[in-house]
PDB file of C-alpha atoms and ligand atoms in Angstrom:
ATOM      1  CA  MET A   1      24.217  13.490   3.640  1.00 42.00           C
ATOM      2  CA  SER A   2      24.665  13.164  -0.252  1.00 47.00           C
ATOM      3  CA  LYS A   3      22.322  14.928  -2.460  1.00 71.00           C
ATOM      4  CA  GLU A   4      23.052  12.604  -5.320  1.00 88.00           C
ATOM      5  CA  VAL A   5      20.480  10.270  -6.880  1.00 96.00           C
ATOM      6  CA  ASP A   6      21.711   7.179  -8.998  1.00 97.00           C
ATOM      7  CA  TYR A   7      19.043   7.109 -11.510  1.00 98.00           C
ATOM      8  CA  ASP A   8      20.355   4.031 -13.090  1.00 98.00           C
ATOM      9  CA  ALA A   9      19.848   2.268  -9.839  1.00 98.00           C
ATOM     10  CA  VAL A  10      16.433   3.739  -9.621  1.00 98.00           C
ATOM     11  CA  ARG A  11      15.519   2.361 -12.817  1.00 98.00           C
ATOM     12  CA  LYS A  12      16.708  -1.157 -11.816  1.00 98.00           C
ATOM     13  CA  ASP A  13      14.598  -0.900  -8.656  1.00 98.00           C
ATOM     14  CA  ILE A  14      11.480   0.309 -10.493  1.00 98.00           C
ATOM     15  CA  ALA A  15      11.810  -2.558 -12.856  1.00 98.00           C
ATOM     16  CA  ALA A  16      12.226  -4.859  -9.858  1.00 98.00           C
ATOM     17  CA  CYS A  17       8.937  -3.883  -8.183  1.00 96.00           C
ATOM     18  CA  MET A  18       6.907  -4.337 -11.406  1.00 98.00           C
ATOM     19  CA  GLU A  19       6.678  -7.952 -10.621  1.00 96.00           C
ATOM     20  CA  GLN A  20       3.720  -8.428  -8.510  1.00 97.00           C
ATOM     21  CA  PRO A  21       2.598 -11.852  -8.932  1.00 95.00           C
ATOM     22  CA  GLY A  22      -0.679 -11.542  -6.948  1.00 94.00           C
ATOM     23  CA  TYR A  23      -1.638  -8.308  -8.692  1.00 97.00           C
ATOM     24  CA  ASP A  24      -3.825  -8.092 -11.828  1.00 96.00           C
ATOM     25  CA  ASP A  25      -2.002  -9.683 -14.713  1.00 95.00           C
ATOM     26  CA  GLY A  26       1.084 -10.174 -12.639  1.00 96.00           C
ATOM     27  CA  SER A  27       2.709  -6.595 -13.306  1.00 98.00           C
ATOM     28  CA  ALA A  28       2.474  -3.402 -12.019  1.00 98.00           C
ATOM     29  CA  GLY A  29       3.617  -2.078 -15.259  1.00 98.00           C
ATOM     30  CA  PRO A  30       0.285  -0.493 -16.575  1.00 98.00           C
ATOM     31  CA  VAL A  31      -0.740   1.195 -13.169  1.00 98.00           C
ATOM     32  CA  PHE A  32       2.634   2.633 -12.975  1.00 98.00           C
ATOM     33  CA  VAL A  33       2.119   4.222 -16.332  1.00 98.00           C
ATOM     34  CA  ARG A  34      -1.268   5.460 -15.485  1.00 98.00           C
ATOM     35  CA  LEU A  35       0.292   6.809 -12.400  1.00 98.00           C
ATOM     36  CA  ALA A  36       2.661   8.791 -14.652  1.00 98.00           C
ATOM     37  CA  TRP A  37      -0.143   9.927 -17.060  1.00 98.00           C
ATOM     38  CA  HIS A  38      -2.490  11.295 -14.097  1.00 98.00           C
ATOM     39  CA  SER A  39       0.263  13.081 -12.410  1.00 98.00           C
ATOM     40  CA  ALA A  40       0.977  15.108 -15.611  1.00 98.00           C
ATOM     41  CA  GLY A  41      -2.679  15.236 -17.220  1.00 98.00           C
ATOM     42  CA  THR A  42      -3.770  17.882 -14.782  1.00 98.00           C
ATOM     43  CA  TYR A  43      -1.798  20.522 -16.664  1.00 98.00           C
ATOM     44  CA  CYS A  44      -3.399  23.692 -18.136  1.00 98.00           C
ATOM     45  CA  LYS A  45      -1.491  25.477 -20.503  1.00 97.00           C
ATOM     46  CA  ASP A  46      -3.212  28.967 -19.830  1.00 97.00           C
ATOM     47  CA  THR A  47      -2.889  29.051 -15.856  1.00 96.00           C
ATOM     48  CA  LYS A  48       0.432  27.098 -15.921  1.00 96.00           C
ATOM     49  CA  THR A  49      -0.961  24.892 -13.216  1.00 96.00           C
ATOM     50  CA  GLY A  50      -1.089  21.257 -12.846  1.00 97.00           C
ATOM     51  CA  GLY A  51       1.318  18.910 -14.408  1.00 98.00           C
ATOM     52  CA  SER A  52       3.923  16.428 -13.201  1.00 98.00           C
ATOM     53  CA  ASN A  53       5.854  18.701 -10.804  1.00 97.00           C
ATOM     54  CA  GLY A  54       4.804  18.532  -7.231  1.00 97.00           C
ATOM     55  CA  ALA A  55       3.632  14.924  -6.767  1.00 97.00           C
ATOM     56  CA  GLY A  56       0.106  16.295  -5.437  1.00 97.00           C
ATOM     57  CA  MET A  57      -1.242  12.824  -5.494  1.00 98.00           C
ATOM     58  CA  ARG A  58       0.255  12.517  -2.104  1.00 98.00           C
ATOM     59  CA  TYR A  59      -2.430  14.936  -0.908  1.00 98.00           C
ATOM     60  CA  GLU A  60      -6.207  14.019  -0.594  1.00 97.00           C
ATOM     61  CA  LYS A  61      -7.080  17.059  -2.646  1.00 97.00           C
ATOM     62  CA  GLU A  62      -5.583  15.240  -5.738  1.00 98.00           C
ATOM     63  CA  GLY A  63      -4.916  11.618  -4.541  1.00 97.00           C
ATOM     64  CA  GLY A  64      -8.562  11.422  -3.507  1.00 97.00           C
ATOM     65  CA  ASP A  65      -9.976  12.479  -6.823  1.00 97.00           C
ATOM     66  CA  PRO A  66     -12.220   9.559  -7.926  1.00 97.00           C
ATOM     67  CA  ALA A  67     -10.553   9.895 -11.428  1.00 98.00           C
ATOM     68  CA  ASN A  68      -7.262   8.574  -9.320  1.00 98.00           C
ATOM     69  CA  ALA A  69      -8.907   5.803  -7.861  1.00 98.00           C
ATOM     70  CA  GLY A  70      -6.554   2.603  -7.733  1.00 98.00           C
ATOM     71  CA  LEU A  71      -3.553   4.697  -8.234  1.00 98.00           C
ATOM     72  CA  GLN A  72      -2.612   4.214  -4.519  1.00 98.00           C
ATOM     73  CA  HIS A  73      -1.590   0.733  -5.474  1.00 98.00           C
ATOM     74  CA  ALA A  74       1.234   2.108  -7.628  1.00 98.00           C
ATOM     75  CA  ARG A  75       2.287   4.286  -5.072  1.00 98.00           C
ATOM     76  CA  VAL A  76       2.548   1.929  -2.448  1.00 98.00           C
ATOM     77  CA  PHE A  77       4.376  -0.504  -4.733  1.00 98.00           C
ATOM     78  CA  LEU A  78       6.885   2.201  -5.372  1.00 98.00           C
ATOM     79  CA  GLU A  79       7.252   3.266  -1.933  1.00 98.00           C
ATOM     80  CA  PRO A  80      10.441   1.030  -1.261  1.00 97.00           C
ATOM     81  CA  VAL A  81      12.250   2.594  -4.144  1.00 98.00           C
ATOM     82  CA  LYS A  82      11.734   5.937  -2.640  1.00 98.00           C
ATOM     83  CA  ALA A  83      12.660   4.751   0.566  1.00 97.00           C
ATOM     84  CA  LYS A  84      15.963   3.311  -0.752  1.00 97.00           C
ATOM     85  CA  HIS A  85      16.910   6.812  -2.803  1.00 97.00           C
ATOM     86  CA  GLU A  86      16.293   9.511  -0.280  1.00 91.00           C
ATOM     87  CA  ASN A  87      16.952  12.214  -2.259  1.00 95.00           C
ATOM     88  CA  LEU A  88      14.665  11.312  -5.258  1.00 97.00           C
ATOM     89  CA  SER A  89      11.358  13.353  -5.605  1.00 97.00           C
ATOM     90  CA  TYR A  90       8.128  11.460  -5.698  1.00 98.00           C
ATOM     91  CA  ALA A  91       7.483  13.478  -9.046  1.00 98.00           C
ATOM     92  CA  ASP A  92      10.327  12.307 -10.598  1.00 97.00           C
ATOM     93  CA  LEU A  93       9.800   8.694  -9.315  1.00 98.00           C
ATOM     94  CA  TRP A  94       6.361   8.561 -10.534  1.00 98.00           C
ATOM     95  CA  THR A  95       7.160   9.835 -13.982  1.00 98.00           C
ATOM     96  CA  LEU A  96      10.236   7.662 -14.419  1.00 98.00           C
ATOM     97  CA  ALA A  97       8.180   4.608 -13.206  1.00 98.00           C
ATOM     98  CA  GLY A  98       5.942   4.978 -16.251  1.00 98.00           C
ATOM     99  CA  VAL A  99       8.693   5.341 -18.649  1.00 98.00           C
ATOM    100  CA  VAL A 100      10.811   2.387 -17.151  1.00 98.00           C
ATOM    101  CA  ALA A 101       7.515   0.319 -17.282  1.00 98.00           C
ATOM    102  CA  ILE A 102       6.780   1.152 -21.078  1.00 98.00           C
ATOM    103  CA  GLU A 103      10.495   0.127 -21.794  1.00 98.00           C
ATOM    104  CA  GLU A 104      10.379  -2.942 -19.581  1.00 98.00           C
ATOM    105  CA  MET A 105       7.118  -4.087 -21.367  1.00 98.00           C
ATOM    106  CA  GLY A 106       8.602  -3.952 -24.789  1.00 98.00           C
ATOM    107  CA  GLY A 107       7.835  -0.424 -25.663  1.00 98.00           C
ATOM    108  CA  PRO A 108       9.945   2.377 -27.077  1.00 98.00           C
ATOM    109  CA  LYS A 109      12.777   4.344 -25.151  1.00 98.00           C
ATOM    110  CA  ILE A 110      11.369   7.458 -23.807  1.00 98.00           C
ATOM    111  CA  GLU A 111      13.510  10.739 -22.995  1.00 98.00           C
ATOM    112  CA  TRP A 112      13.299  11.350 -19.275  1.00 98.00           C
ATOM    113  CA  LYS A 113      14.550  14.416 -17.370  1.00 97.00           C
ATOM    114  CA  ALA A 114      15.218  14.579 -13.618  1.00 96.00           C
ATOM    115  CA  GLY A 115      14.506  17.886 -11.726  1.00 95.00           C
ATOM    116  CA  ARG A 116      10.695  17.626 -10.579  1.00 96.00           C
ATOM    117  CA  THR A 117      10.103  18.822  -6.757  1.00 95.00           C
ATOM    118  CA  ASP A 118       7.739  17.753  -4.399  1.00 96.00           C
ATOM    119  CA  PHE A 119       5.196  20.450  -3.001  1.00 96.00           C
ATOM    120  CA  THR A 120       5.219  20.712   0.647  1.00 96.00           C
ATOM    121  CA  ASP A 121       1.750  21.512   1.103  1.00 96.00           C
ATOM    122  CA  ASP A 122      -1.502  21.159  -0.898  1.00 96.00           C
ATOM    123  CA  SER A 123      -1.784  24.832  -1.946  1.00 96.00           C
ATOM    124  CA  LYS A 124      -0.632  24.244  -5.706  1.00 96.00           C
ATOM    125  CA  VAL A 125      -2.397  21.150  -5.989  1.00 97.00           C
ATOM    126  CA  PRO A 126      -4.675  21.663  -9.070  1.00 96.00           C
ATOM    127  CA  PRO A 127      -8.620  21.572  -8.707  1.00 96.00           C
ATOM    128  CA  ARG A 128     -10.234  18.001  -9.430  1.00 97.00           C
ATOM    129  CA  GLY A 129     -12.009  17.339 -12.585  1.00 96.00           C
ATOM    130  CA  ARG A 130      -9.270  17.764 -15.235  1.00 98.00           C
ATOM    131  CA  LEU A 131      -8.727  14.286 -16.169  1.00 98.00           C
ATOM    132  CA  PRO A 132     -11.028  12.583 -19.072  1.00 97.00           C
ATOM    133  CA  ASP A 133     -14.176  10.801 -18.506  1.00 96.00           C
ATOM    134  CA  GLY A 134     -14.145   7.544 -20.514  1.00 96.00           C
ATOM    135  CA  ALA A 135     -17.976   7.936 -21.125  1.00 96.00           C
ATOM    136  CA  GLN A 136     -17.848  10.976 -23.304  1.00 97.00           C
ATOM    137  CA  ALA A 137     -16.555  11.808 -26.687  1.00 96.00           C
ATOM    138  CA  GLU A 138     -14.270  13.720 -29.056  1.00 97.00           C
ATOM    139  CA  ASP A 139     -15.498  17.242 -27.995  1.00 97.00           C
ATOM    140  CA  HIS A 140     -14.533  16.297 -24.303  1.00 98.00           C
ATOM    141  CA  LEU A 141     -11.180  14.966 -25.531  1.00 98.00           C
ATOM    142  CA  ARG A 142     -10.301  18.040 -27.521  1.00 98.00           C
ATOM    143  CA  ALA A 143     -11.259  20.255 -24.463  1.00 98.00           C
ATOM    144  CA  VAL A 144      -9.319  18.172 -21.834  1.00 98.00           C
ATOM    145  CA  PHE A 145      -6.208  17.537 -23.978  1.00 98.00           C
ATOM    146  CA  GLY A 146      -6.410  20.929 -25.627  1.00 98.00           C
ATOM    147  CA  ARG A 147      -5.980  22.422 -22.139  1.00 98.00           C
ATOM    148  CA  MET A 148      -2.939  20.475 -21.968  1.00 98.00           C
ATOM    149  CA  GLY A 149      -1.736  21.847 -25.225  1.00 98.00           C
ATOM    150  CA  PHE A 150      -2.178  18.468 -27.424  1.00 98.00           C
ATOM    151  CA  THR A 151      -3.606  18.183 -30.924  1.00 98.00           C
ATOM    152  CA  ASP A 152      -5.994  15.655 -32.145  1.00 98.00           C
ATOM    153  CA  ASP A 153      -3.173  13.264 -33.585  1.00 98.00           C
ATOM    154  CA  GLU A 154      -1.473  13.554 -30.195  1.00 98.00           C
ATOM    155  CA  ILE A 155      -4.518  12.428 -28.365  1.00 98.00           C
ATOM    156  CA  ILE A 156      -4.762   9.525 -30.786  1.00 98.00           C
ATOM    157  CA  THR A 157      -1.068   8.722 -30.269  1.00 98.00           C
ATOM    158  CA  LEU A 158      -1.266   8.811 -26.401  1.00 98.00           C
ATOM    159  CA  SER A 159      -4.261   6.921 -26.258  1.00 98.00           C
ATOM    160  CA  GLY A 160      -2.228   3.839 -27.311  1.00 98.00           C
ATOM    161  CA  ALA A 161      -1.216   3.309 -24.002  1.00 98.00           C
ATOM    162  CA  HIS A 162      -4.396   1.668 -23.786  1.00 98.00           C
ATOM    163  CA  ASN A 163      -2.397  -1.310 -24.881  1.00 98.00           C
ATOM    164  CA  LEU A 164      -1.509  -1.938 -21.338  1.00 98.00           C
ATOM    165  CA  GLY A 165      -3.585  -2.763 -18.495  1.00 98.00           C
ATOM    166  CA  ARG A 166      -7.426  -3.031 -17.888  1.00 98.00           C
ATOM    167  CA  CYS A 167     -10.340  -1.119 -16.386  1.00 98.00           C
ATOM    168  CA  HIS A 168     -11.429  -2.067 -12.861  1.00 98.00           C
ATOM    169  CA  ALA A 169     -15.201  -2.069 -11.862  1.00 97.00           C
ATOM    170  CA  ASP A 170     -14.287  -0.929  -8.269  1.00 97.00           C
ATOM    171  CA  ARG A 171     -11.998   1.963  -9.466  1.00 97.00           C
ATOM    172  CA  SER A 172     -13.384   3.606 -12.659  1.00 98.00           C
ATOM    173  CA  GLY A 173     -16.760   1.425 -12.943  1.00 97.00           C
ATOM    174  CA  PHE A 174     -15.427  -0.008 -16.295  1.00 98.00           C
ATOM    175  CA  GLU A 175     -14.379  -3.456 -16.565  1.00 98.00           C
ATOM    176  CA  GLY A 176     -11.619  -5.452 -18.693  1.00 98.00           C
ATOM    177  CA  PRO A 177      -8.806  -5.162 -20.709  1.00 98.00           C
ATOM    178  CA  TRP A 178      -8.386  -3.459 -24.284  1.00 98.00           C
ATOM    179  CA  VAL A 179      -6.143  -6.034 -25.777  1.00 98.00           C
ATOM    180  CA  MET A 180      -5.367  -9.848 -25.153  1.00 97.00           C
ATOM    181  CA  ARG A 181      -1.952  -9.279 -23.683  1.00 97.00           C
ATOM    182  CA  PRO A 182      -2.245  -6.185 -21.576  1.00 98.00           C
ATOM    183  CA  THR A 183       1.440  -6.453 -20.085  1.00 98.00           C
ATOM    184  CA  VAL A 184       3.049  -6.123 -23.496  1.00 98.00           C
ATOM    185  CA  PHE A 185       3.340  -2.640 -25.039  1.00 98.00           C
ATOM    186  CA  SER A 186       2.242  -2.981 -28.545  1.00 98.00           C
ATOM    187  CA  ASN A 187      -0.065  -1.496 -31.334  1.00 98.00           C
ATOM    188  CA  GLN A 188      -2.838  -4.061 -30.780  1.00 98.00           C
ATOM    189  CA  TYR A 189      -5.079  -1.438 -29.609  1.00 98.00           C
ATOM    190  CA  TYR A 190      -5.194   0.284 -33.060  1.00 98.00           C
ATOM    191  CA  LYS A 191      -5.553  -3.099 -34.630  1.00 98.00           C
ATOM    192  CA  MET A 192      -8.668  -3.559 -32.306  1.00 98.00           C
ATOM    193  CA  LEU A 193      -9.957  -0.448 -33.105  1.00 98.00           C
ATOM    194  CA  LYS A 194      -9.619  -0.947 -36.848  1.00 98.00           C
ATOM    195  CA  ASN A 195     -10.415  -4.553 -37.407  1.00 98.00           C
ATOM    196  CA  MET A 196     -13.111  -5.480 -34.851  1.00 98.00           C
ATOM    197  CA  GLU A 197     -16.732  -4.461 -34.459  1.00 98.00           C
ATOM    198  CA  TRP A 198     -17.669  -2.970 -31.137  1.00 98.00           C
ATOM    199  CA  LYS A 199     -21.162  -3.315 -29.731  1.00 98.00           C
ATOM    200  CA  PRO A 200     -22.587  -1.687 -26.265  1.00 98.00           C
ATOM    201  CA  LYS A 201     -21.772  -4.224 -23.673  1.00 98.00           C
ATOM    202  CA  GLU A 202     -24.848  -5.515 -22.023  1.00 97.00           C
ATOM    203  CA  TRP A 203     -24.547  -5.082 -18.358  1.00 97.00           C
ATOM    204  CA  SER A 204     -25.875  -2.522 -15.616  1.00 96.00           C
ATOM    205  CA  GLY A 205     -22.452  -0.789 -15.544  1.00 96.00           C
ATOM    206  CA  PRO A 206     -21.342   2.544 -17.307  1.00 97.00           C
ATOM    207  CA  LYS A 207     -21.545   2.517 -21.072  1.00 97.00           C
ATOM    208  CA  GLN A 208     -18.629   0.650 -22.644  1.00 98.00           C
ATOM    209  CA  TYR A 209     -18.263  -1.480 -25.962  1.00 98.00           C
ATOM    210  CA  ALA A 210     -17.391  -5.252 -25.893  1.00 98.00           C
ATOM    211  CA  ASN A 211     -16.065  -7.840 -28.582  1.00 98.00           C
ATOM    212  CA  ASP A 212     -15.372 -11.420 -27.709  1.00 97.00           C
ATOM    213  CA  ASP A 213     -14.297 -12.600 -31.079  1.00 97.00           C
ATOM    214  CA  LEU A 214     -10.958 -13.783 -30.042  1.00 96.00           C
ATOM    215  CA  GLY A 215     -12.603 -15.986 -27.096  1.00 96.00           C
ATOM    216  CA  GLN A 216     -12.123 -13.340 -24.375  1.00 97.00           C
ATOM    217  CA  GLU A 217     -14.167 -10.324 -23.807  1.00 98.00           C
ATOM    218  CA  LEU A 218     -12.122  -7.325 -24.879  1.00 98.00           C
ATOM    219  CA  MET A 219     -13.517  -3.763 -24.133  1.00 98.00           C
ATOM    220  CA  MET A 220     -13.353  -0.194 -25.672  1.00 98.00           C
ATOM    221  CA  LEU A 221     -14.533   3.152 -23.958  1.00 98.00           C
ATOM    222  CA  GLU A 222     -16.562   5.807 -25.714  1.00 98.00           C
ATOM    223  CA  THR A 223     -13.373   7.931 -25.675  1.00 98.00           C
ATOM    224  CA  ASP A 224     -11.395   5.021 -27.485  1.00 98.00           C
ATOM    225  CA  LEU A 225     -13.943   4.791 -30.335  1.00 98.00           C
ATOM    226  CA  ALA A 226     -14.296   8.668 -30.724  1.00 98.00           C
ATOM    227  CA  LEU A 227     -10.588   8.443 -31.962  1.00 98.00           C
ATOM    228  CA  LEU A 228     -11.687   6.864 -35.242  1.00 98.00           C
ATOM    229  CA  LYS A 229     -13.976  10.006 -35.782  1.00 98.00           C
ATOM    230  CA  MET A 230     -11.120  12.312 -35.029  1.00 98.00           C
ATOM    231  CA  ASN A 231      -8.585  10.876 -37.611  1.00 98.00           C
ATOM    232  CA  LYS A 232      -9.338   7.319 -38.682  1.00 98.00           C
ATOM    233  CA  ASP A 233      -6.301   7.212 -40.979  1.00 98.00           C
ATOM    234  CA  LEU A 234      -3.821   7.578 -38.351  1.00 98.00           C
ATOM    235  CA  VAL A 235      -5.478   5.120 -36.293  1.00 98.00           C
ATOM    236  CA  HIS A 236      -5.295   2.718 -39.423  1.00 98.00           C
ATOM    237  CA  LYS A 237      -1.645   3.905 -39.831  1.00 98.00           C
ATOM    238  CA  TYR A 238      -0.801   2.751 -36.464  1.00 98.00           C
ATOM    239  CA  ALA A 239      -2.681  -0.407 -36.894  1.00 98.00           C
ATOM    240  CA  ASP A 240      -0.202  -1.238 -39.719  1.00 98.00           C
ATOM    241  CA  ASP A 241       2.888   0.305 -38.666  1.00 98.00           C
ATOM    242  CA  LYS A 242       4.150  -0.513 -35.283  1.00 98.00           C
ATOM    243  CA  ASP A 243       7.312   1.400 -35.719  1.00 98.00           C
ATOM    244  CA  ALA A 244       5.641   4.656 -36.661  1.00 98.00           C
ATOM    245  CA  PHE A 245       3.541   4.338 -33.541  1.00 98.00           C
ATOM    246  CA  PHE A 246       6.442   3.565 -31.151  1.00 98.00           C
ATOM    247  CA  ASP A 247       8.326   6.397 -32.424  1.00 98.00           C
ATOM    248  CA  ASP A 248       5.452   8.966 -32.317  1.00 98.00           C
ATOM    249  CA  PHE A 249       4.494   7.660 -28.601  1.00 98.00           C
ATOM    250  CA  ALA A 250       8.139   8.084 -27.518  1.00 98.00           C
ATOM    251  CA  LYS A 251       7.865  11.683 -28.286  1.00 98.00           C
ATOM    252  CA  VAL A 252       4.314  12.437 -26.863  1.00 98.00           C
ATOM    253  CA  PHE A 253       4.773  10.624 -23.784  1.00 98.00           C
ATOM    254  CA  ALA A 254       8.052  12.533 -23.060  1.00 98.00           C
ATOM    255  CA  LYS A 255       6.216  15.625 -23.749  1.00 98.00           C
ATOM    256  CA  LEU A 256       3.401  14.816 -21.565  1.00 98.00           C
ATOM    257  CA  ILE A 257       5.683  14.265 -18.436  1.00 98.00           C
ATOM    258  CA  GLU A 258       7.266  17.448 -18.930  1.00 98.00           C
ATOM    259  CA  LEU A 259       4.147  19.159 -18.561  1.00 98.00           C
ATOM    260  CA  GLY A 260       4.283  21.994 -15.606  1.00 96.00           C
ATOM    261  CA  VAL A 261       8.031  21.326 -15.202  1.00 96.00           C
ATOM    262  CA  ASP A 262       9.630  24.405 -15.044  1.00 87.00           C
ATOM    263  CA  ARG A 263      13.163  23.684 -13.588  1.00 88.00           C
ATOM    264  CA  LYS A 264      13.791  27.326 -13.305  1.00 74.00           C
ATOM    265  CA  ASP A 265      10.372  28.356 -11.803  1.00 56.00           C
ATOM    266  CA  ALA A 266      11.180  30.113  -8.493  1.00 39.00           C
ATOM    267  CA  GLY A 267       7.847  29.152  -7.298  1.00 45.00           C
ATOM    268  CA  TYR A 268       9.027  25.629  -6.603  1.00 44.00           C
ATOM    269  CA  GLU A 269      11.564  24.468  -4.068  1.00 48.00           C
ATOM    270  CA  ALA A 270      15.216  24.519  -5.622  1.00 46.00           C
ATOM    271  CA  ALA A 271      15.988  21.014  -7.206  1.00 45.00           C
ATOM    272  CA  PRO A 272      18.805  19.124  -5.176  1.00 48.00           C
ATOM    273  CA  LYS A 273      21.966  18.826  -7.497  1.00 45.00           C
ATOM    274  CA  LYS A 274      21.683  15.746  -9.209  1.00 49.00           C
ATOM    275  CA  SER A 275      24.590  13.401  -9.879  1.00 49.00           C
ATOM    276  CA  ASN A 276      23.727  13.474 -13.717  1.00 50.00           C
ATOM    277  CA  ASP A 277      23.710  17.267 -14.144  1.00 46.00           C
ATOM    278  CA  ALA A 278      25.902  18.473 -16.748  1.00 44.00           C
ATOM    279  CA  GLY A 279      29.021  20.188 -15.812  1.00 40.00           C
ATOM    280  CA  ALA A 280      32.227  19.555 -13.779  1.00 40.00           C
ATOM    281  CA  PRO A 281      31.926  19.899  -9.884  1.00 37.00           C
TER     282      PRO A 281
HETATM  283 FE1  LIG B 301      -6.366   5.548 -19.649  1.00 91.08          FE
HETATM  284  N1  LIG B 301      -8.016   4.637 -18.785  1.00 91.08           N
HETATM  285  N2  LIG B 301      -7.612   7.068 -20.222  1.00 91.08           N
HETATM  286  N3  LIG B 301      -4.665   6.489 -20.421  1.00 91.08           N
HETATM  287  N4  LIG B 301      -5.195   4.172 -18.866  1.00 91.08           N
HETATM  288  C1  LIG B 301      -7.811   3.579 -17.769  1.00 91.08           C
HETATM  289  C2  LIG B 301      -6.803   2.716 -17.687  1.00 91.08           C
HETATM  290  C3  LIG B 301      -5.502   3.069 -18.176  1.00 91.08           C
HETATM  291  C4  LIG B 301      -9.023   6.991 -20.036  1.00 91.08           C
HETATM  292  C5  LIG B 301      -9.614   6.278 -19.274  1.00 91.08           C
HETATM  293  C6  LIG B 301      -9.110   5.224 -18.541  1.00 91.08           C
HETATM  294  C7  LIG B 301      -4.714   7.676 -21.382  1.00 91.08           C
HETATM  295  C8  LIG B 301      -5.926   8.212 -21.716  1.00 91.08           C
HETATM  296  C9  LIG B 301      -7.394   7.965 -21.279  1.00 91.08           C
HETATM  297  C10 LIG B 301      -3.882   4.237 -19.082  1.00 91.08           C
HETATM  298  C11 LIG B 301      -2.875   5.013 -19.941  1.00 91.08           C
HETATM  299  C12 LIG B 301      -3.432   6.046 -20.552  1.00 91.08           C
HETATM  300  C13 LIG B 301      -9.150   3.169 -17.144  1.00 91.08           C
HETATM  301  C14 LIG B 301      -9.363   2.189 -16.116  1.00 91.08           C
HETATM  302  C15 LIG B 301      -9.833   4.363 -17.486  1.00 91.08           C
HETATM  303  C16 LIG B 301     -11.523   4.456 -17.419  1.00 91.08           C
HETATM  304  C17 LIG B 301      -8.934   2.565 -14.743  1.00 91.08           C
HETATM  305  C18 LIG B 301      -9.413   1.549 -13.689  1.00 91.08           C
HETATM  306  O1  LIG B 301     -10.489   1.223 -13.616  1.00 91.08           O
HETATM  307  O2  LIG B 301      -8.427   0.922 -13.067  1.00 91.08           O
HETATM  308  C19 LIG B 301      -9.701   8.236 -20.891  1.00 91.08           C
HETATM  309  C20 LIG B 301     -11.134   8.450 -20.872  1.00 91.08           C
HETATM  310  C21 LIG B 301      -8.601   8.557 -21.608  1.00 91.08           C
HETATM  311  C22 LIG B 301      -8.618   9.522 -22.800  1.00 91.08           C
HETATM  312  O3  LIG B 301      -9.742  10.430 -22.980  1.00 91.08           O
HETATM  313  C23 LIG B 301      -7.865   9.610 -23.818  1.00 91.08           C
HETATM  314  C24 LIG B 301      -3.645   7.867 -21.805  1.00 91.08           C
HETATM  315  C25 LIG B 301      -3.274   9.391 -22.380  1.00 91.08           C
HETATM  316  C26 LIG B 301      -2.638   7.302 -21.154  1.00 91.08           C
HETATM  317  C27 LIG B 301      -1.348   7.370 -21.175  1.00 91.08           C
HETATM  318  O4  LIG B 301      -0.491   6.589 -20.269  1.00 91.08           O
HETATM  319  C28 LIG B 301      -0.521   8.104 -22.130  1.00 91.08           C
HETATM  320  C29 LIG B 301      -3.134   2.859 -18.718  1.00 91.08           C
HETATM  321  C30 LIG B 301      -1.832   2.258 -18.613  1.00 91.08           C
HETATM  322  C31 LIG B 301      -4.365   2.364 -17.928  1.00 91.08           C
HETATM  323  C32 LIG B 301      -4.253   0.688 -17.375  1.00 91.08           C
HETATM  324  C33 LIG B 301      -4.101   0.799 -15.813  1.00 91.08           C
HETATM  325  C34 LIG B 301      -4.297  -0.357 -14.959  1.00 91.08           C
HETATM  326  O5  LIG B 301      -4.520  -0.276 -13.732  1.00 91.08           O
HETATM  327  O6  LIG B 301      -4.324  -1.260 -15.585  1.00 91.08           O
END
């Protein structure tokens, strides 16, 4: 049995299964990005727990966290890729799926390294409650992302992923997309924050903001609007300079998906030798 994984073939297989005509806006890309982010966003730099190693969402303890509602769709879409590449870890698959999705949807190329391993039980799965709550504001953002080791500016850059996808009332309680073309990676999200006026949506759901000037109702969360208070100049810069956003986003997303990955950590199962590891046989 070969231990090798052909990551170029994995990338192609992920790209092929992004196309999901009956699902959302026809693409699983946005939910792949969210899967990658939630797999990593549990990291705590002080206790060195959580992060993208382990694929803890396979266990109820993490997979059943209400913050992860809906991500089972992404995991199910990716199952054929895992089945085809038996030595690929789920933790590598989920992070690579986010990277491939961003690239395929027109975003920047993001550095990705293999070597994550999967937990064999749920003992190292981090506690629930580590992911951000969209109804809160900048203090909460600083607490949650500071725990992962991110600065205010990095929070603003990472949040640009909300160029993609939408909220689903049956998952988070919130509803709707942030931008007009939610399957294209762009800097529209920052343009919306810079140029549009956001008013509380009149509905019985959780507090969110709405604007329908473009003929379709778009949305913002409290946490999205909080970015303007954290560093308005950076939000405006990204609105005006797509290349600057793409460059910064590629770096910070690469940092995000490395959180909790210690390839030498003896506590994890040894990673199988990968075909693209450096060095001669
Ligand atoms: Fe997000 N996000 N996110 N987000 N996110 C949701 C959807 C998507 C917050 C809340 C929500 C990031 C940061 C934050 C994506 C990527 C990223 C939804 C809707 C909520 C709520 C879920 C649903 O109903 O299906 C909050 C709060 C924060 C924050 O505090 C900063 C980050 C850092 C990323 C990232 O990828 C780097 C993506 C993509 C989606 C769209 C998913 C989909 O199914 O479509």
